Amino acid sequence: QQPVQSPQAVILREGEDAVINCSSSKALYSVHWYRQKHGEAPVFLMILLKGGEQKGHEKISASFNEKKQQSSLYLTASQLSYSGTYFCGSSPLAGNQFYFGTGTSLTVIP
Amino acid sequence: SQTIHQWPATLVQPVGSPLSLECTVEGTSNPNLYWYRQAAGRGLQLLFYSVGIGQISSEVPQNLSASRPQDRQFILSSKKLLLSDSGFYLCAWSVAGVGSYEQYFGPGTRLTVT
């Protein structure tokens, strides 16, 4: 049930771009993205409800391909504050369960 | 505004001892409530979720249990802790609905079983 994310870890220099992918084996109703700083609780970034819909948050955007059951998170012109672990989260078409992906550790260096 | 509380923040318990973690939400009614566990350096594992008072769904068979005695109170319990129960326990709430609303997390409880 747990979505699989890739890559597992990525290191960027400030200003570089990154893409994090999330793939599920189940049909999805929605995809969420969260960021977790070390030792803290995850913080909501964005949610995608419709297939193909892209949403943005400052320099972070995401897409959701409903047919392929995949989502991607795009981070452009990365900043030091983007460092953390990124999790996608998905909800199946039926039910109130919610499953987080395997996580992607992102480190931005000066 | 909505607020979610969890306590205690940290806990060190011996193997075989009982456990009770509490989570309360303020500023909303009839929320969906969730318990997650995160082992060191790992992802978030859904343990239980609840859509209403007394309605608990378990995702992983284990020695943990959950209860929702009041609309905005969610309790995680164990009669006898195992070493493998160590981890970061997170409570979260969302607006009731089928996965279409963001989850808001409490500060978490870091449990070490010795």
Short mmCIF file of C-alpha atoms in Angstrom, two decimals:
data_model
loop_
_atom_site.label_atom_id
_atom_site.label_comp_id
_atom_site.label_asym_id
_atom_site.label_seq_id
_atom_site.Cartn_x
_atom_site.Cartn_y
_atom_site.Cartn_z
CA GLN A 1 0.00 0.00 0.00
CA GLN A 2 2.93 2.32 0.63
CA PRO A 3 3.86 4.52 -2.35
CA VAL A 4 7.45 4.24 -3.55
CA GLN A 5 9.52 7.38 -3.94
CA SER A 6 12.64 8.04 -5.99
CA PRO A 7 15.33 9.00 -5.55
CA GLN A 8 15.94 7.96 -1.94
CA ALA A 9 18.35 10.84 -1.42
CA VAL A 10 19.60 13.83 -3.35
CA ILE A 11 22.16 16.54 -2.69
CA LEU A 12 21.80 19.89 -4.42
CA ARG A 13 23.68 23.15 -4.51
CA GLU A 14 21.68 26.28 -3.87
CA GLY A 15 19.86 27.35 -7.02
CA GLU A 16 19.72 23.89 -8.59
CA ASP A 17 16.50 22.10 -9.45
CA ALA A 18 15.23 18.69 -8.32
CA VAL A 19 12.41 16.29 -9.11
CA ILE A 20 11.04 13.75 -6.64
CA ASN A 21 8.81 10.99 -7.93
CA CYS A 22 6.08 9.06 -6.17
CA SER A 23 4.46 5.91 -7.54
CA SER A 24 1.57 3.86 -6.18
CA SER A 25 0.35 0.38 -7.04
CA LYS A 26 -3.21 1.35 -6.08
CA ALA A 27 -5.69 3.67 -7.75
CA LEU A 28 -5.47 7.04 -6.08
CA TYR A 29 -8.05 9.61 -5.05
CA SER A 30 -5.51 12.23 -4.08
CA VAL A 31 -1.81 12.81 -3.59
CA HIS A 32 -0.32 14.99 -0.88
CA TRP A 33 3.22 16.23 -0.40
CA TYR A 34 4.84 16.93 2.96
CA ARG A 35 8.26 18.04 4.14
CA GLN A 36 9.80 16.93 7.42
CA LYS A 37 12.75 18.62 9.07
CA HIS A 38 14.94 16.49 11.31
CA GLY A 39 13.25 15.78 14.65
CA GLU A 40 10.07 17.61 13.71
CA ALA A 41 6.62 16.65 12.52
CA PRO A 42 5.84 16.69 8.79
CA VAL A 43 4.42 19.89 7.34
CA PHE A 44 1.87 19.94 4.53
CA LEU A 45 3.05 21.38 1.22
CA MET A 46 0.28 20.71 -1.28
CA ILE A 47 -2.47 18.39 -2.41
CA LEU A 48 -3.47 17.24 -5.87
CA LEU A 49 -6.96 15.91 -6.47
CA LYS A 50 -7.41 15.61 -10.21
CA GLY A 51 -5.41 13.66 -12.73
CA GLY A 52 -2.94 15.83 -14.57
CA GLU A 53 -3.53 18.79 -12.31
CA GLN A 54 -0.49 20.81 -11.36
CA LYS A 55 -0.39 22.97 -8.30
CA GLY A 56 2.30 25.27 -7.08
CA HIS A 57 3.61 26.70 -3.87
CA GLU A 58 6.21 29.42 -4.39
CA LYS A 59 9.05 27.63 -6.20
CA ILE A 60 7.66 24.18 -5.49
CA SER A 61 5.11 22.60 -7.79
CA ALA A 62 3.71 19.14 -8.36
CA SER A 63 1.88 17.08 -10.92
CA PHE A 64 -0.41 14.07 -10.63
CA ASN A 65 -0.86 11.52 -13.39
CA GLU A 66 -3.98 9.66 -12.31
CA LYS A 67 -3.74 6.99 -15.02
CA LYS A 68 -0.18 6.08 -14.14
CA GLN A 69 -0.83 6.51 -10.41
CA GLN A 70 2.22 8.72 -10.20
CA SER A 71 3.04 12.15 -8.86
CA SER A 72 6.14 14.30 -9.12
CA LEU A 73 7.33 17.19 -6.98
CA TYR A 74 9.38 19.90 -8.68
CA LEU A 75 11.70 22.12 -6.69
CA THR A 76 13.21 24.96 -8.67
CA ALA A 77 16.04 27.27 -7.68
CA SER A 78 16.46 25.36 -4.42
CA GLN A 79 17.16 27.22 -1.19
CA LEU A 80 18.92 26.03 1.96
CA SER A 81 15.52 25.97 3.69
CA TYR A 82 14.34 23.25 1.29
CA SER A 83 16.51 20.68 3.05
CA GLY A 84 14.56 17.91 4.73
CA THR A 85 12.80 14.68 3.94
CA TYR A 86 9.95 14.83 1.46
CA PHE A 87 7.06 12.44 1.66
CA CYS A 88 4.24 11.90 -0.72
CA GLY A 89 1.02 10.64 0.77
CA SER A 90 -1.85 8.96 -0.93
CA SER A 91 -5.42 8.08 -0.27
CA PRO A 92 -7.05 5.17 -2.12
CA LEU A 93 -10.29 5.65 -3.98
CA ALA A 94 -12.25 4.08 -1.15
CA GLY A 95 -11.77 4.55 2.54
CA ASN A 96 -10.19 7.03 4.89
CA GLN A 97 -6.76 5.41 5.06
CA PHE A 98 -3.75 7.47 4.26
CA TYR A 99 -0.34 6.10 3.33
CA PHE A 100 2.94 7.94 3.21
CA GLY A 101 5.63 7.16 0.69
CA THR A 102 9.09 5.83 1.43
CA GLY A 103 10.57 9.34 1.64
CA THR A 104 13.28 11.29 -0.17
CA SER A 105 16.05 13.00 1.76
CA LEU A 106 16.98 16.29 0.15
CA THR A 107 20.04 18.27 1.21
CA VAL A 108 20.79 21.70 -0.17
CA ILE A 109 24.35 22.92 0.29
CA PRO A 110 25.74 26.42 -0.26
CA SER B 1 -7.77 28.20 14.72
CA GLN B 2 -7.13 24.52 15.09
CA THR B 3 -4.47 23.14 17.41
CA ILE B 4 -3.30 19.60 18.04
CA HIS B 5 -1.60 18.57 21.24
CA GLN B 6 0.39 15.46 22.05
CA TRP B 7 2.00 14.37 25.26
CA PRO B 8 4.38 13.47 26.58
CA ALA B 9 7.07 14.84 24.26
CA THR B 10 9.59 12.17 25.23
CA LEU B 11 9.26 8.90 27.07
CA VAL B 12 11.68 6.19 28.17
CA GLN B 13 10.02 2.95 29.19
CA PRO B 14 11.32 -0.54 30.04
CA VAL B 15 10.33 -3.57 28.01
CA GLY B 16 7.08 -5.05 29.26
CA SER B 17 5.74 -1.82 30.74
CA PRO B 18 2.41 -0.29 29.66
CA LEU B 19 2.03 2.73 27.41
CA SER B 20 -0.49 5.52 27.04
CA LEU B 21 -0.04 8.40 24.61
CA GLU B 22 -2.67 11.06 24.31
CA CYS B 23 -3.61 13.37 21.48
CA THR B 24 -6.23 16.12 21.56
CA VAL B 25 -7.45 18.49 18.89
CA GLU B 26 -8.95 21.92 19.45
CA GLY B 27 -10.93 24.17 17.17
CA THR B 28 -12.62 21.59 14.97
CA SER B 29 -15.39 19.02 15.21
CA ASN B 30 -15.60 15.42 14.03
CA PRO B 31 -12.08 15.27 12.62
CA ASN B 32 -10.47 12.19 11.15
CA LEU B 33 -7.69 11.19 13.53
CA TYR B 34 -4.55 9.19 12.79
CA TRP B 35 -1.67 7.58 14.68
CA TYR B 36 1.62 7.07 12.85
CA ARG B 37 4.92 5.62 13.94
CA GLN B 38 8.27 6.56 12.49
CA ALA B 39 11.31 4.42 13.25
CA ALA B 40 14.66 6.20 13.23
CA GLY B 41 15.55 7.29 9.71
CA ARG B 42 12.46 5.67 8.24
CA GLY B 43 9.09 6.66 6.83
CA LEU B 44 5.73 7.09 8.51
CA GLN B 45 3.75 3.94 9.17
CA LEU B 46 0.00 4.29 9.62
CA LEU B 47 -1.03 2.47 12.81
CA PHE B 48 -4.66 3.46 13.42
CA TYR B 49 -7.22 5.87 12.09
CA SER B 50 -10.61 6.95 13.33
CA VAL B 51 -13.54 8.66 11.65
CA GLY B 52 -15.63 9.04 14.80
CA ILE B 53 -16.04 8.30 18.50
CA GLY B 54 -15.43 4.64 19.18
CA GLN B 55 -14.60 3.92 15.51
CA ILE B 56 -11.06 2.64 15.20
CA SER B 57 -9.44 0.99 12.20
CA SER B 58 -6.18 -0.85 12.64
CA GLU B 59 -3.65 -1.05 9.85
CA VAL B 60 -0.91 -3.16 11.37
CA PRO B 61 -1.42 -6.14 13.70
CA GLN B 62 0.74 -5.54 16.74
CA ASN B 63 0.62 -5.13 20.49
CA LEU B 64 -0.74 -1.58 20.27
CA SER B 65 -4.34 -0.42 20.53
CA ALA B 66 -6.12 2.87 20.08
CA SER B 67 -9.26 4.42 21.46
CA ARG B 68 -11.30 7.52 20.79
CA PRO B 69 -13.37 8.18 23.92
CA GLN B 70 -14.28 11.72 22.88
CA ASP B 71 -14.67 13.46 19.53
CA ARG B 72 -11.31 15.22 19.72
CA GLN B 73 -9.32 12.79 21.83
CA PHE B 74 -7.26 9.92 20.49
CA ILE B 75 -5.29 7.57 22.73
CA LEU B 76 -2.61 5.04 21.81
CA SER B 77 -1.98 2.25 24.30
CA SER B 78 -0.02 -0.88 24.90
CA LYS B 79 -0.20 -3.40 27.72
CA LYS B 80 3.39 -4.57 27.29
CA LEU B 81 5.98 -2.67 25.29
CA LEU B 82 8.50 -4.38 23.04
CA LEU B 83 11.91 -3.07 22.02
CA SER B 84 10.57 -2.74 18.47
CA ASP B 85 7.98 -0.22 19.71
CA SER B 86 10.65 2.46 19.97
CA GLY B 87 10.12 5.33 17.59
CA PHE B 88 8.57 8.72 16.96
CA TYR B 89 4.81 8.60 17.39
CA LEU B 90 2.79 11.20 15.55
CA CYS B 91 -0.87 12.03 15.85
CA ALA B 92 -2.57 13.84 12.98
CA TRP B 93 -6.00 15.16 12.14
CA SER B 94 -7.77 16.08 8.96
CA VAL B 95 -11.17 17.38 8.02
CA ALA B 96 -13.57 14.48 7.60
CA GLY B 97 -13.67 13.28 4.02
CA VAL B 98 -12.18 10.69 1.73
CA GLY B 99 -8.53 11.69 1.61
CA SER B 100 -9.11 15.10 0.11
CA TYR B 101 -7.86 17.20 3.00
CA GLU B 102 -4.41 17.88 4.30
CA GLN B 103 -3.21 16.32 7.52
CA TYR B 104 -2.03 18.41 10.43
CA PHE B 105 0.44 16.82 12.78
CA GLY B 106 1.05 17.14 16.46
CA PRO B 107 4.60 17.68 17.77
CA GLY B 108 5.09 13.95 18.32
CA THR B 109 6.23 11.70 21.16
CA ARG B 110 9.68 10.18 21.03
CA LEU B 111 9.47 6.77 22.72
CA THR B 112 12.53 4.76 23.69
CA VAL B 113 11.95 1.26 24.99
CA THR B 114 14.92 -0.06 26.98
#
